[in-house]
Amino acid sequence: MDTWNILEYVAWALSAMFGVLMLIDLIRIDTTYDNELLISSREGEIEATAERHEI
Amino acid sequence: MAYKPPKQGLAGQIFDVLTLLVLTVGALYIPLYLGLAGAAKVPNPIANPTWEALGQNATEQQQWAALGITDPAAANDIITARFDYSFSWVALIVMAVLVIGYFVMVVRLSDKEYREVIEERFGKKP
Amino acid sequence: MANVTSTAGEPERLQLLRVLGPAHIWALGVGIVLVGEYMGWNFSVGKGGMIAGLVACWVAGLLYTCVAMIDSEVTSTVAAAGGQYAQAKHIVGPLMAFNVGLFLVMAYTMLEAANAITVGFLLDTVAGMQGHSGLNQQPFIILAIMFLAWLNYRGVLATLTFNLVITAVAFLAIITLFVSVQFGASNVPLDFSAVTTDPLPYGWVGIVAALHFGLWYYLGIEGTCQAAEEVRSPARSLPYGTMAGIMTLLIAATMTWYVCSGLVPWEYLGQAGTPLFDAARVTGSTGLMILLFVGTTFATLASANGCINDASRAWFSMGRDRYLPSWFGAVHPVYRTPYRAIVFLVPIALIFALGAPLDQVVTFSILSGLLGYTFMTFNMVMFRNKWPLDTIKRGYVHPFHPLPTIVLLILCSTAYFAVFLGYGTQLSAMMCFYIVASLWFHFRRYQFVRRGDQFTMPWPKPVGY
C-alpha cells in the first residue's frame, strides 16, 4: 500500500462527500421552497429592464 | 386564442427524460457494441527494424529515448502504423443524404411551429 | 442591482445572478477550449502528418473565426442563457431550438467526460513514472466531475473566477514552454526534418482527414454566450470576451504545434495522450515537466468546469421553456444557479466518462459541435433577412456578410467528410439519434410548450411573417 493507493481512497471519499453535499442541499431546498417559486425564472426578463433593442 | 398546453404530471416528466436518456446512450453505445466504431491504425512492422530503416535521424532518436523508447523494435508498430482512407461512395452518399435531409426536415418543421409562435405573439398576418 | 424581479401585482421571481465581467467570459471560452492544446489536437498529426497538422490548425482557426464573428453578432442581440438555443428559438423555430439545445448539451457533456478521462490517464502516467503501475483511475475521474459540479452548484462567480485563474496558469505554461525551448532549455534540439523527408504521408486526403481533430484546437469557444444572463452587460462583454478568446487560442495553437512537432517525432505525436506534457518530458527539464503537468491538469479541469457550466445552462433553458420537463427550469434560491440541471447532468457525464473510449467520446463531442456550426450558417442568413440591420439595434455587427457564412459552410462540409473518413458509422448513428429525437419532440413533447411565450425578445415582428 503506497501513496497512490491512499490517494485512491481519498478520491473515493471526497467524491462521495461532494455528491452527498449536493444531494442534501437539493433535497433541503426542494422541501423548503415552493416549486412554483423555484421554477419562476423567465427568459428575457433582463431585456425588458436593461436593454431595449431600439434604434 | 392562445394555445393552452396540458399540465404534465411527475410520472410523465420522468418518462420523457428517460426516453431521451435511452436514445442518447443508445446512439453512443450501439455502434460500440456492434463493433462498428472507429477506424484504428494498422501497423505494418518491418523486419529487423533499426532507427535508420525506420527513417529516424539522430535527433529523432534522442527524442525517442527521452520518451523512454530506446529499442527501435518497440517503436516499430507506432512508426509504421497507417490509417486506411479508402471509403465507399455509397456510404458517402447515404451520409450526405442523412445530414442534408436532417437539416431540411428540422428547418421545415421548425418553420411550421414558428409561424404559430409569431401569430400568437404578434397577432395574425393582416 | 436587484436580483429578484418583482413588480406590483406579480409574484416574486428568481433569476440567475448577474455578476460576470468580460474576463470571466474569456475564462469561460478559453477555459473550455485550451485543453484541446493539451490533448486531442495531435491526432490530426497522426491523421495526415506534420504539415497536415499545421494546415488543419489554421483552417480550423479560420472556421472558428467565422463562428466567433457570426456568433458575436447574434448573441450580442439575443442575450439569454442557453446561447445558440435561444438564438434558434427566436430566429429559426422551436424544433431547431430543441436540436441546438441537444447539440450543446451533448457537445459539452461529452467534452466534460473526455476531460475527466484525461485527468485519470495523466495521473496514471505520473504514477507509472513513479513506479506505481495499474492505478485505479475511476475514483479520480469521479472526483473531478463531482468536485466541479459542486463548485458550479455553489455559484457562478466563484466557479468562473476559479476558471480564470487555472486557465491563465495553463496558458502561461504553454508560453513558458515555448519561450524556454526557444532559449535552449531543451536537452534535445528542435527537429523539423520530417517536414521535408515525410511531408504528406497520406497525400492531400491526409490534410482533409486531419481537419477532424484540427477542430479540437478550438472546440467550445462558442460556449461563451451561455453566460448571457449572468453577465453584467452582455451586448458588450460577450463579443469582447469571445473575440479575445479566439485570438488567444490562435496564438496558443500555433505555439503548441511548433513546440510539439519540433520535440516529438510525428509518429509518436500522432497517437500521444498528453502531447504538451510529452514535449516537456523530451526537454529533460524537471521544472518544465512539473509545469506542464500542472498545466495539463488545470486545462482539463478548467474545461470540464466550463462544460458543466454551459451544459447545465442549456439544459436549464430548455426546462424553463418546457422543451424538457419544467422541473429542470429551477433556480437555486440562495446560490442562483440552475442547480437541478447541474445535479442531473452529473450521472450522465459519469456514464460516458467511465464507459466509453476517449476517441469515441471526443468524436461525439466534435460531431455535435459541427452540427451546431452548420446551424449557425443559415441562422445568420435568416437573422439578417427577418430583421434587417435597420430594424433592431445589434451590440456588434460583423463585417463582410455573407462571406463568413459561406466560408463556414464550406469548411463544415469538409469537416463532415473528414469525420466520415474515420468515423462514418458514428456519424450515421448520431444523425439517426437527432432525427428520432426531432420526431419525438415535434409529435410528443411540443404539446407541453406554450407557443407565444417562447418569443421573449422585445423585437418587432420578423419580416415576411
XYZ file of C-alpha atoms in Angstrom:
646
model
C 0.000 0.000 0.000
C 1.713 3.187 -1.162
C 0.759 6.829 -1.531
C -1.192 6.207 -4.710
C -3.399 3.613 -3.003
C -4.126 6.058 -0.221
C -4.889 8.743 -2.802
C -7.385 6.397 -4.441
C -9.298 6.033 -1.174
C -9.127 9.780 -0.533
C -10.538 10.412 -4.003
C -13.418 7.987 -3.378
C -14.182 9.641 -0.046
C -14.094 13.183 -1.463
C -16.279 12.228 -4.425
C -18.848 10.764 -2.066
C -18.685 13.862 0.108
C -19.276 16.342 -2.754
C -22.059 14.152 -4.119
C -23.793 13.899 -0.752
C -23.397 17.638 -0.096
C -25.141 18.448 -3.356
C -27.917 15.902 -2.853
C -28.648 17.003 0.717
C -28.846 20.621 -0.351
C -31.064 19.750 -3.306
C -33.493 17.857 -1.067
C -33.427 20.602 1.557
C -34.185 23.339 -0.985
C -36.873 21.316 -2.735
C -38.685 20.657 0.530
C -38.263 24.187 1.942
C -39.339 26.282 -1.028
C -42.409 26.193 -3.192
C -41.720 24.628 -6.579
C -43.590 27.433 -8.343
C -41.090 29.942 -6.940
C -38.109 27.775 -7.859
C -39.167 27.490 -11.498
C -40.276 31.109 -11.748
C -37.293 32.255 -13.813
C -38.187 33.641 -17.244
C -36.024 34.271 -20.246
C -35.690 37.828 -21.426
C -36.703 39.495 -18.179
C -33.415 41.395 -18.282
C -34.079 42.542 -21.783
C -37.213 44.301 -20.705
C -35.475 46.161 -17.920
C -31.918 46.739 -19.065
C -31.585 46.698 -22.808
C -34.134 47.742 -25.343
C -33.255 46.907 -28.894
C -34.370 50.134 -30.429
C -32.511 52.339 -32.795
C -56.986 32.328 -28.721
C -53.671 31.331 -27.233
C -52.772 27.675 -27.115
C -53.116 26.218 -23.580
C -50.700 23.347 -23.030
C -51.791 20.465 -20.792
C -50.113 20.242 -17.390
C -47.644 17.415 -17.182
C -47.575 15.199 -14.093
C -44.451 13.900 -12.408
C -44.714 10.443 -13.988
C -44.923 11.997 -17.439
C -41.886 14.179 -16.772
C -39.825 11.216 -15.630
C -40.971 9.184 -18.622
C -39.913 11.921 -21.039
C -36.483 12.246 -19.502
C -35.962 8.502 -19.597
C -36.928 8.379 -23.282
C -34.308 10.977 -24.108
C -31.688 9.224 -21.990
C -32.266 5.852 -23.624
C -31.922 7.485 -27.045
C -28.669 9.206 -26.106
C -26.989 6.241 -24.521
C -28.212 4.044 -27.362
C -26.708 6.304 -30.024
C -23.315 6.172 -28.351
C -23.165 2.548 -27.290
C -24.913 0.685 -30.119
C -22.093 1.338 -32.635
C -19.611 0.394 -29.934
C -21.300 -2.923 -29.145
C -21.753 -3.800 -32.782
C -18.022 -3.275 -33.195
C -18.581 -0.771 -35.995
C -16.953 2.106 -34.210
C -13.850 3.942 -35.171
C -11.015 3.400 -37.545
C -7.896 2.088 -35.876
C -4.459 2.368 -37.418
C -2.977 -0.791 -38.904
C 0.708 -1.332 -38.105
C 2.904 -2.675 -40.922
C 6.034 -3.583 -38.953
C 9.217 -4.035 -40.972
C 11.646 -6.900 -40.431
C 14.869 -6.233 -38.485
C 13.992 -2.700 -37.507
C 16.811 -0.238 -36.956
C 16.356 3.502 -36.365
C 17.773 4.178 -39.822
C 15.428 1.710 -41.523
C 12.536 3.353 -39.697
C 13.620 6.713 -41.061
C 14.557 8.320 -37.754
C 17.577 10.662 -37.786
C 19.970 11.217 -34.899
C 17.904 13.973 -33.255
C 14.725 11.973 -33.529
C 16.464 9.011 -31.911
C 17.342 11.248 -28.980
C 13.726 12.307 -28.762
C 12.520 8.704 -28.717
C 15.000 7.945 -25.969
C 13.718 10.880 -23.918
C 10.221 9.448 -24.252
C 11.503 6.176 -22.784
C 11.812 4.169 -26.024
C 15.407 3.187 -26.775
C 14.790 -0.029 -28.704
C 13.721 0.506 -32.340
C 11.679 -2.697 -32.181
C 9.443 -1.112 -29.565
C 8.772 1.862 -31.829
C 8.255 -0.324 -34.903
C 4.440 -0.517 -34.585
C 3.997 3.154 -33.716
C 6.113 4.367 -36.639
C 4.743 2.082 -39.321
C 1.041 2.267 -38.388
C -1.108 3.905 -41.074
C -4.784 4.732 -41.443
C -6.813 3.367 -44.291
C -8.687 6.196 -46.001
C -10.464 4.146 -48.635
C -14.222 4.596 -48.472
C -17.320 3.594 -50.358
C -19.168 6.183 -52.427
C -22.477 4.632 -51.445
C -21.733 5.219 -47.761
C -20.713 8.801 -48.541
C -23.959 9.458 -50.396
C -26.001 7.878 -47.593
C -24.255 10.158 -45.113
C -24.792 13.259 -47.241
C -28.481 12.426 -47.639
C -28.814 11.867 -43.880
C -27.166 15.163 -42.955
C -28.901 17.299 -45.573
C -32.239 15.534 -45.096
C -32.000 16.056 -41.377
C -31.446 19.796 -41.666
C -34.178 20.191 -44.274
C -36.650 18.293 -42.093
C -35.799 20.254 -38.963
C -35.978 23.649 -40.652
C -39.301 22.874 -42.343
C -40.983 21.557 -39.190
C -39.496 24.452 -37.210
C -40.959 26.953 -39.621
C -44.417 25.444 -39.164
C -44.100 25.782 -35.395
C -42.509 29.217 -35.700
C -45.490 30.634 -37.597
C -47.753 29.659 -34.700
C -45.415 31.338 -32.238
C -45.274 34.587 -34.224
C -49.025 34.552 -34.753
C -49.658 34.213 -31.025
C -47.062 36.820 -30.113
C -47.793 39.481 -32.732
C -51.286 38.615 -33.943
C -52.371 37.289 -37.319
C -50.807 38.476 -40.538
C -53.014 41.249 -41.894
C -28.883 45.807 -8.779
C -31.945 43.909 -7.679
C -31.556 40.183 -8.085
C -35.176 39.367 -7.585
C -37.520 40.985 -10.023
C -40.850 41.798 -8.501
C -43.315 44.301 -9.776
C -46.633 45.175 -8.190
C -49.246 42.507 -8.689
C -46.738 39.967 -9.953
C -45.337 37.179 -7.819
C -41.665 37.203 -6.854
C -39.319 35.689 -9.407
C -35.927 34.050 -9.142
C -33.274 34.886 -11.714
C -29.710 33.835 -12.325
C -27.190 36.155 -10.721
C -25.706 38.883 -12.932
C -22.158 39.207 -11.685
C -19.738 38.385 -14.519
C -17.414 40.664 -16.478
C -15.540 40.264 -19.790
C -12.614 38.483 -18.096
C -14.945 35.740 -16.919
C -16.266 35.348 -20.442
C -12.726 34.996 -21.717
C -12.067 32.415 -18.991
C -15.216 30.502 -19.839
C -14.441 30.438 -23.567
C -10.706 29.810 -23.446
C -11.005 27.591 -20.359
C -13.230 25.127 -22.168
C -11.048 25.057 -25.237
C -7.471 25.324 -24.046
C -7.467 21.651 -23.064
C -7.556 20.972 -26.813
C -3.937 22.173 -26.910
C -3.003 19.772 -24.144
C -4.654 16.720 -25.676
C -6.565 15.658 -28.752
C -5.322 18.117 -31.406
C -2.277 15.944 -32.033
C -4.422 13.168 -33.515
C -4.586 15.476 -36.531
C -0.838 14.995 -36.951
C -1.407 11.238 -36.836
C -4.165 11.609 -39.428
C -2.085 13.421 -42.026
C 1.469 14.195 -40.894
C 3.121 17.334 -39.581
C 2.161 19.735 -42.372
C -1.413 18.494 -42.327
C -1.471 19.180 -38.604
C -0.445 22.796 -39.151
C -2.810 23.326 -42.076
C -5.645 21.834 -40.023
C -4.719 24.159 -37.173
C -5.061 27.241 -39.375
C -8.037 26.107 -41.428
C -9.895 25.233 -38.250
C -8.783 28.622 -36.913
C -10.441 30.264 -39.910
C -13.589 28.207 -39.345
C -13.761 29.324 -35.734
C -13.040 32.947 -36.576
C -16.164 32.815 -38.743
C -18.023 31.120 -35.894
C -16.913 33.775 -33.413
C -17.867 36.648 -35.742
C -21.294 35.278 -36.553
C -21.952 34.225 -33.007
C -20.910 37.580 -31.580
C -23.402 39.423 -33.729
C -26.349 37.183 -32.911
C -25.548 36.726 -29.267
C -24.941 40.409 -28.596
C -28.553 40.801 -29.670
C -30.163 37.617 -28.294
C -28.688 37.670 -24.810
C -30.229 34.763 -22.926
C -28.965 31.725 -21.062
C -28.831 28.832 -23.463
C -26.918 30.880 -26.049
C -27.425 29.397 -29.506
C -30.502 27.633 -28.209
C -32.251 30.940 -27.545
C -30.972 32.221 -30.901
C -32.513 29.291 -32.731
C -35.778 29.711 -30.876
C -36.129 33.316 -31.981
C -34.761 33.017 -35.481
C -35.422 29.539 -36.914
C -38.083 27.927 -34.756
C -38.833 25.627 -31.833
C -37.743 22.282 -33.278
C -34.405 23.731 -34.405
C -34.006 25.199 -30.926
C -34.614 21.819 -29.340
C -31.965 20.294 -31.590
C -29.474 23.071 -30.913
C -30.085 22.621 -27.195
C -29.283 18.946 -27.575
C -26.132 19.724 -29.625
C -24.942 21.962 -26.821
C -25.702 19.559 -24.003
C -24.170 16.619 -25.875
C -21.068 18.500 -27.036
C -20.326 19.836 -23.576
C -21.227 16.749 -21.580
C -19.080 14.591 -23.857
C -16.218 17.068 -23.657
C -16.543 17.040 -19.880
C -16.346 13.239 -19.938
C -13.282 13.404 -22.201
C -11.606 15.784 -19.756
C -12.273 13.530 -16.812
C -10.841 10.582 -18.749
C -7.716 12.642 -19.451
C -7.277 13.511 -15.772
C -7.352 9.806 -14.961
C -4.943 8.996 -17.786
C -2.492 11.721 -16.750
C -2.427 10.576 -13.121
C -1.889 7.024 -14.317
C 1.098 8.202 -16.404
C 2.603 10.054 -13.459
C 2.004 7.127 -11.097
C 3.664 4.885 -13.691
C 6.702 7.187 -13.859
C 6.960 6.901 -10.085
C 6.858 3.131 -10.244
C 3.215 2.524 -9.316
C 1.613 0.574 -12.135
C -2.087 -0.121 -12.551
C -3.557 2.922 -10.855
C -7.328 2.703 -10.497
C -8.399 5.761 -12.494
C -12.089 5.619 -11.602
C -12.041 7.471 -8.278
C -10.098 10.364 -9.848
C -12.452 10.584 -12.812
C -15.450 10.662 -10.478
C -13.798 13.133 -8.132
C -13.036 15.585 -10.946
C -16.658 15.598 -12.081
C -18.141 15.677 -8.562
C -15.927 18.487 -7.321
C -16.559 20.713 -10.324
C -20.296 20.027 -10.267
C -20.315 21.014 -6.608
C -18.398 24.200 -7.403
C -20.882 25.058 -10.137
C -23.743 24.313 -7.786
C -22.409 26.800 -5.245
C -22.380 29.809 -7.515
C -21.245 31.107 -10.863
C -18.881 33.853 -9.712
C -16.636 31.557 -7.696
C -16.775 28.944 -10.457
C -15.637 31.262 -13.214
C -13.115 33.112 -11.074
C -11.581 29.717 -10.343
C -11.658 29.091 -14.085
C -9.952 32.401 -14.796
C -7.039 31.537 -12.521
C -6.448 27.996 -13.725
C -6.921 28.921 -17.389
C -4.376 31.709 -17.062
C -1.881 29.294 -15.492
C -2.437 26.725 -18.245
C -1.990 29.389 -20.939
C 1.187 30.740 -19.334
C 2.532 27.189 -19.142
C 2.333 26.912 -22.954
C 4.065 30.272 -23.403
C 6.746 29.364 -20.871
C 7.445 26.085 -22.636
C 7.663 27.869 -25.998
C 9.995 30.580 -24.713
C 12.242 28.213 -22.752
C 12.640 25.919 -25.719
C 13.482 28.933 -27.895
C 16.214 29.899 -25.428
C 17.703 26.439 -25.413
C 16.279 24.925 -22.252
C 15.873 21.612 -24.022
C 18.492 18.834 -23.963
C 17.267 17.687 -27.345
C 17.200 20.206 -30.206
C 14.075 21.023 -32.190
C 13.897 18.931 -35.328
C 11.601 19.655 -38.251
C 13.297 17.358 -40.763
C 10.126 15.268 -41.099
C 8.532 18.268 -42.789
C 10.829 17.706 -45.747
C 11.515 13.965 -45.567
C 7.962 12.863 -44.882
C 5.824 15.891 -45.799
C 2.442 14.336 -46.505
C 2.445 10.618 -45.662
C -1.173 10.308 -46.824
C -1.115 12.887 -49.604
C -3.773 15.570 -49.821
C -6.525 13.431 -48.325
C -4.469 13.462 -45.122
C -4.961 17.221 -44.805
C -8.723 16.815 -45.077
C -8.708 13.947 -42.599
C -6.616 15.993 -40.182
C -9.314 18.643 -40.059
C -11.419 16.273 -37.918
C -9.107 16.726 -34.963
C -7.996 20.203 -36.023
C -11.378 21.350 -34.727
C -10.259 20.195 -31.333
C -7.883 23.170 -31.048
C -10.883 25.485 -30.690
C -13.984 23.400 -29.973
C -16.235 25.069 -27.438
C -15.267 28.739 -27.879
C -18.867 29.398 -28.865
C -19.867 28.451 -25.307
C -19.248 31.993 -24.120
C -22.795 33.030 -24.927
C -24.260 30.567 -22.421
C -23.377 33.089 -19.741
C -25.535 35.820 -21.273
C -27.936 36.017 -18.335
C -25.124 36.189 -15.825
C -23.008 38.888 -17.483
C -23.343 42.464 -16.331
C -23.541 43.938 -19.836
C -23.976 41.148 -22.385
C -24.045 43.288 -25.509
C -20.506 44.476 -24.787
C -18.885 41.678 -22.799
C -19.898 38.765 -24.975
C -18.380 39.896 -28.301
C -15.341 41.270 -26.488
C -14.670 38.110 -24.450
C -15.303 35.835 -27.428
C -13.006 37.704 -29.812
C -10.234 37.948 -27.229
C -10.697 34.223 -26.651
C -10.304 33.222 -30.304
C -7.155 35.345 -30.616
C -5.660 33.735 -27.518
C -6.384 30.335 -28.960
C -4.887 31.052 -32.375
C -1.645 32.043 -30.672
C -1.652 29.081 -28.295
C -2.487 26.609 -31.072
C 0.363 27.718 -33.325
C 2.893 27.668 -30.475
C 1.703 24.239 -29.409
C 2.110 22.844 -32.903
C 5.582 24.339 -33.178
C 6.935 23.050 -29.876
C 5.358 19.611 -30.081
C 6.233 18.964 -33.715
C 9.787 20.068 -33.087
C 10.337 17.996 -29.982
C 8.320 14.845 -30.559
C 8.650 12.525 -33.587
C 5.418 12.908 -35.542
C 4.643 9.192 -35.478
C 4.651 9.309 -31.676
C 2.888 12.667 -31.524
C 0.067 11.353 -33.678
C -1.044 8.907 -31.011
C 0.111 10.601 -27.786
C -2.353 11.043 -24.937
C -0.838 14.217 -23.488
C 1.351 15.854 -26.198
C 2.500 19.009 -24.386
C 3.449 17.012 -21.325
C 5.378 14.629 -23.581
C 7.181 17.574 -25.176
C 8.208 18.713 -21.702
C 9.464 15.201 -20.957
C 11.663 15.350 -24.055
C 13.274 18.607 -22.911
C 14.599 16.713 -19.886
C 13.887 19.651 -17.600
C 12.097 18.652 -14.402
C 10.798 22.169 -13.891
C 9.129 22.237 -17.316
C 7.771 18.751 -16.732
C 6.087 19.774 -13.494
C 4.816 22.979 -15.065
C 3.259 21.145 -17.985
C 1.802 18.503 -15.700
C 0.137 21.285 -13.728
C -0.874 22.964 -16.991
C -2.451 19.778 -18.328
C -4.349 19.144 -15.102
C -5.556 22.730 -14.881
C -6.562 22.836 -18.527
C -8.650 19.684 -18.218
C -10.274 20.903 -15.015
C -10.980 24.348 -16.467
C -12.540 22.727 -19.477
C -14.692 20.310 -17.507
C -15.711 23.193 -15.291
C -16.801 25.356 -18.209
C -18.602 22.411 -19.764
C -20.652 21.796 -16.627
C -21.486 25.476 -16.617
C -22.550 25.539 -20.278
C -24.340 22.198 -20.464
C -26.397 22.997 -17.380
C -27.357 26.440 -18.749
C -28.588 24.867 -21.966
C -30.466 22.108 -20.117
C -31.940 24.671 -17.729
C -33.155 26.907 -20.553
C -34.868 24.002 -22.250
C -36.563 23.078 -18.981
C -37.660 26.672 -18.492
C -39.404 26.638 -21.877
C -40.805 23.128 -21.153
C -38.938 21.610 -24.068
C -37.821 19.337 -21.269
C -39.767 18.711 -18.069
C -40.261 22.024 -16.300
C -38.644 20.568 -13.170
C -35.239 21.374 -14.677
C -36.000 25.057 -15.094
C -35.360 25.774 -11.423
C -33.018 28.372 -9.946
C -31.422 27.861 -6.542
C -32.899 30.492 -4.204
C -29.580 31.153 -2.455
C -26.805 30.397 -4.955
C -28.840 31.440 -8.023
C -27.623 28.589 -10.168
C -29.633 26.116 -12.275
C -28.996 23.530 -9.572
C -31.299 20.730 -10.709
C -29.797 20.746 -14.200
C -26.295 20.636 -12.715
C -27.077 17.654 -10.493
C -28.946 15.788 -13.206
C -26.063 16.016 -15.690
C -23.525 14.538 -13.239
C -24.542 10.882 -13.683
C -24.846 11.389 -17.456
C -21.267 12.624 -17.655
C -20.163 9.713 -15.484
C -21.818 7.156 -17.776
C -19.712 8.402 -20.681
C -16.521 9.054 -18.738
C -16.446 5.587 -17.212
C -17.915 3.561 -20.049
C -16.657 4.755 -23.417
C -13.211 5.082 -25.029
C -11.746 8.570 -25.361
C -11.748 8.875 -29.153
C -15.444 7.904 -29.316
C -16.385 10.480 -26.732
C -14.301 13.122 -28.492
C -15.872 12.284 -31.854
C -19.375 12.592 -30.412
C -18.463 15.937 -28.981
C -16.932 17.168 -32.244
C -19.934 15.989 -34.252
C -22.420 17.752 -32.028
C -20.312 20.890 -32.281
C -20.133 20.561 -36.053
C -23.919 20.264 -36.353
C -24.130 23.425 -34.273
C -21.783 25.325 -36.599
C -23.784 24.203 -39.611
C -26.862 25.602 -37.927
C -25.084 28.951 -37.458
C -24.716 29.435 -41.210
C -28.397 29.517 -42.095
C -29.242 31.044 -38.740
C -27.140 34.057 -39.675
C -28.748 34.433 -43.088
C -32.239 34.164 -41.604
C -31.351 36.637 -38.871
C -30.340 39.300 -41.389
C -33.372 38.553 -43.535
C -36.002 38.550 -40.803
C -34.560 41.572 -39.011
C -32.505 43.678 -41.452
C -29.810 45.893 -39.914
C -32.058 48.939 -39.635
C -34.860 47.220 -37.669
C -33.156 46.320 -34.378
C -30.083 47.525 -32.580
C -27.266 45.000 -32.510
C -24.443 45.120 -29.965
C -21.992 44.111 -32.684
C -22.306 43.838 -36.465
C -19.806 41.565 -38.166
C -18.189 42.704 -41.409
C -18.229 41.126 -44.911
C -21.573 39.365 -44.549
C -22.277 36.855 -46.156
C -18.649 35.871 -46.768
C -18.016 34.371 -43.280
C -21.218 32.373 -43.618
C -20.176 30.919 -46.962
C -16.662 30.111 -45.728
C -18.121 28.480 -42.632
C -20.489 26.330 -44.680
C -17.692 25.146 -46.989
C -15.425 24.313 -44.060
C -18.234 22.497 -42.241
C -18.877 20.300 -45.281
C -15.182 19.472 -45.460
C -15.186 18.624 -41.771
C -18.147 16.264 -42.227
C -16.163 14.467 -44.896
C -13.150 14.304 -42.569
C -15.218 12.767 -39.797
C -16.781 10.398 -42.306
C -13.317 9.115 -43.310
C -12.643 7.746 -39.855
C -15.961 7.538 -38.088
C -18.676 7.114 -40.709
C -20.735 4.722 -38.579
C -20.823 7.045 -35.603
C -21.802 9.917 -37.844
C -24.754 7.939 -39.193
C -25.729 6.733 -35.697
C -25.616 10.275 -34.469
C -27.761 11.581 -37.327
C -30.326 8.830 -36.642
C -30.352 9.868 -32.998
C -31.076 13.500 -33.842
C -33.737 12.548 -36.395
C -35.578 10.309 -33.910
C -35.234 12.919 -31.159
C -36.631 15.584 -33.502
C -39.660 13.488 -34.380
C -40.209 12.774 -30.686
C -40.112 16.476 -29.928
C -42.373 17.548 -32.766
C -45.042 14.915 -32.264
C -44.998 14.402 -28.500
C -43.058 16.877 -26.430
C -44.099 20.100 -28.135
C -47.699 19.807 -26.840
C -46.455 20.931 -23.412
C -44.876 24.126 -24.700
C -46.623 27.492 -24.507
C -46.484 28.909 -28.015
C -46.275 32.689 -27.741
C -44.172 32.674 -24.563
C -41.175 31.291 -26.407
C -40.534 34.592 -28.120
C -39.137 36.786 -25.369
C -37.084 39.456 -27.151
C -38.562 42.959 -27.423
C -38.223 42.934 -31.179
C -40.648 43.909 -33.949
C -42.392 41.248 -35.976
C -39.988 39.421 -38.308
C -40.094 40.412 -41.979
C -42.221 38.046 -44.047
C -44.445 36.655 -41.273
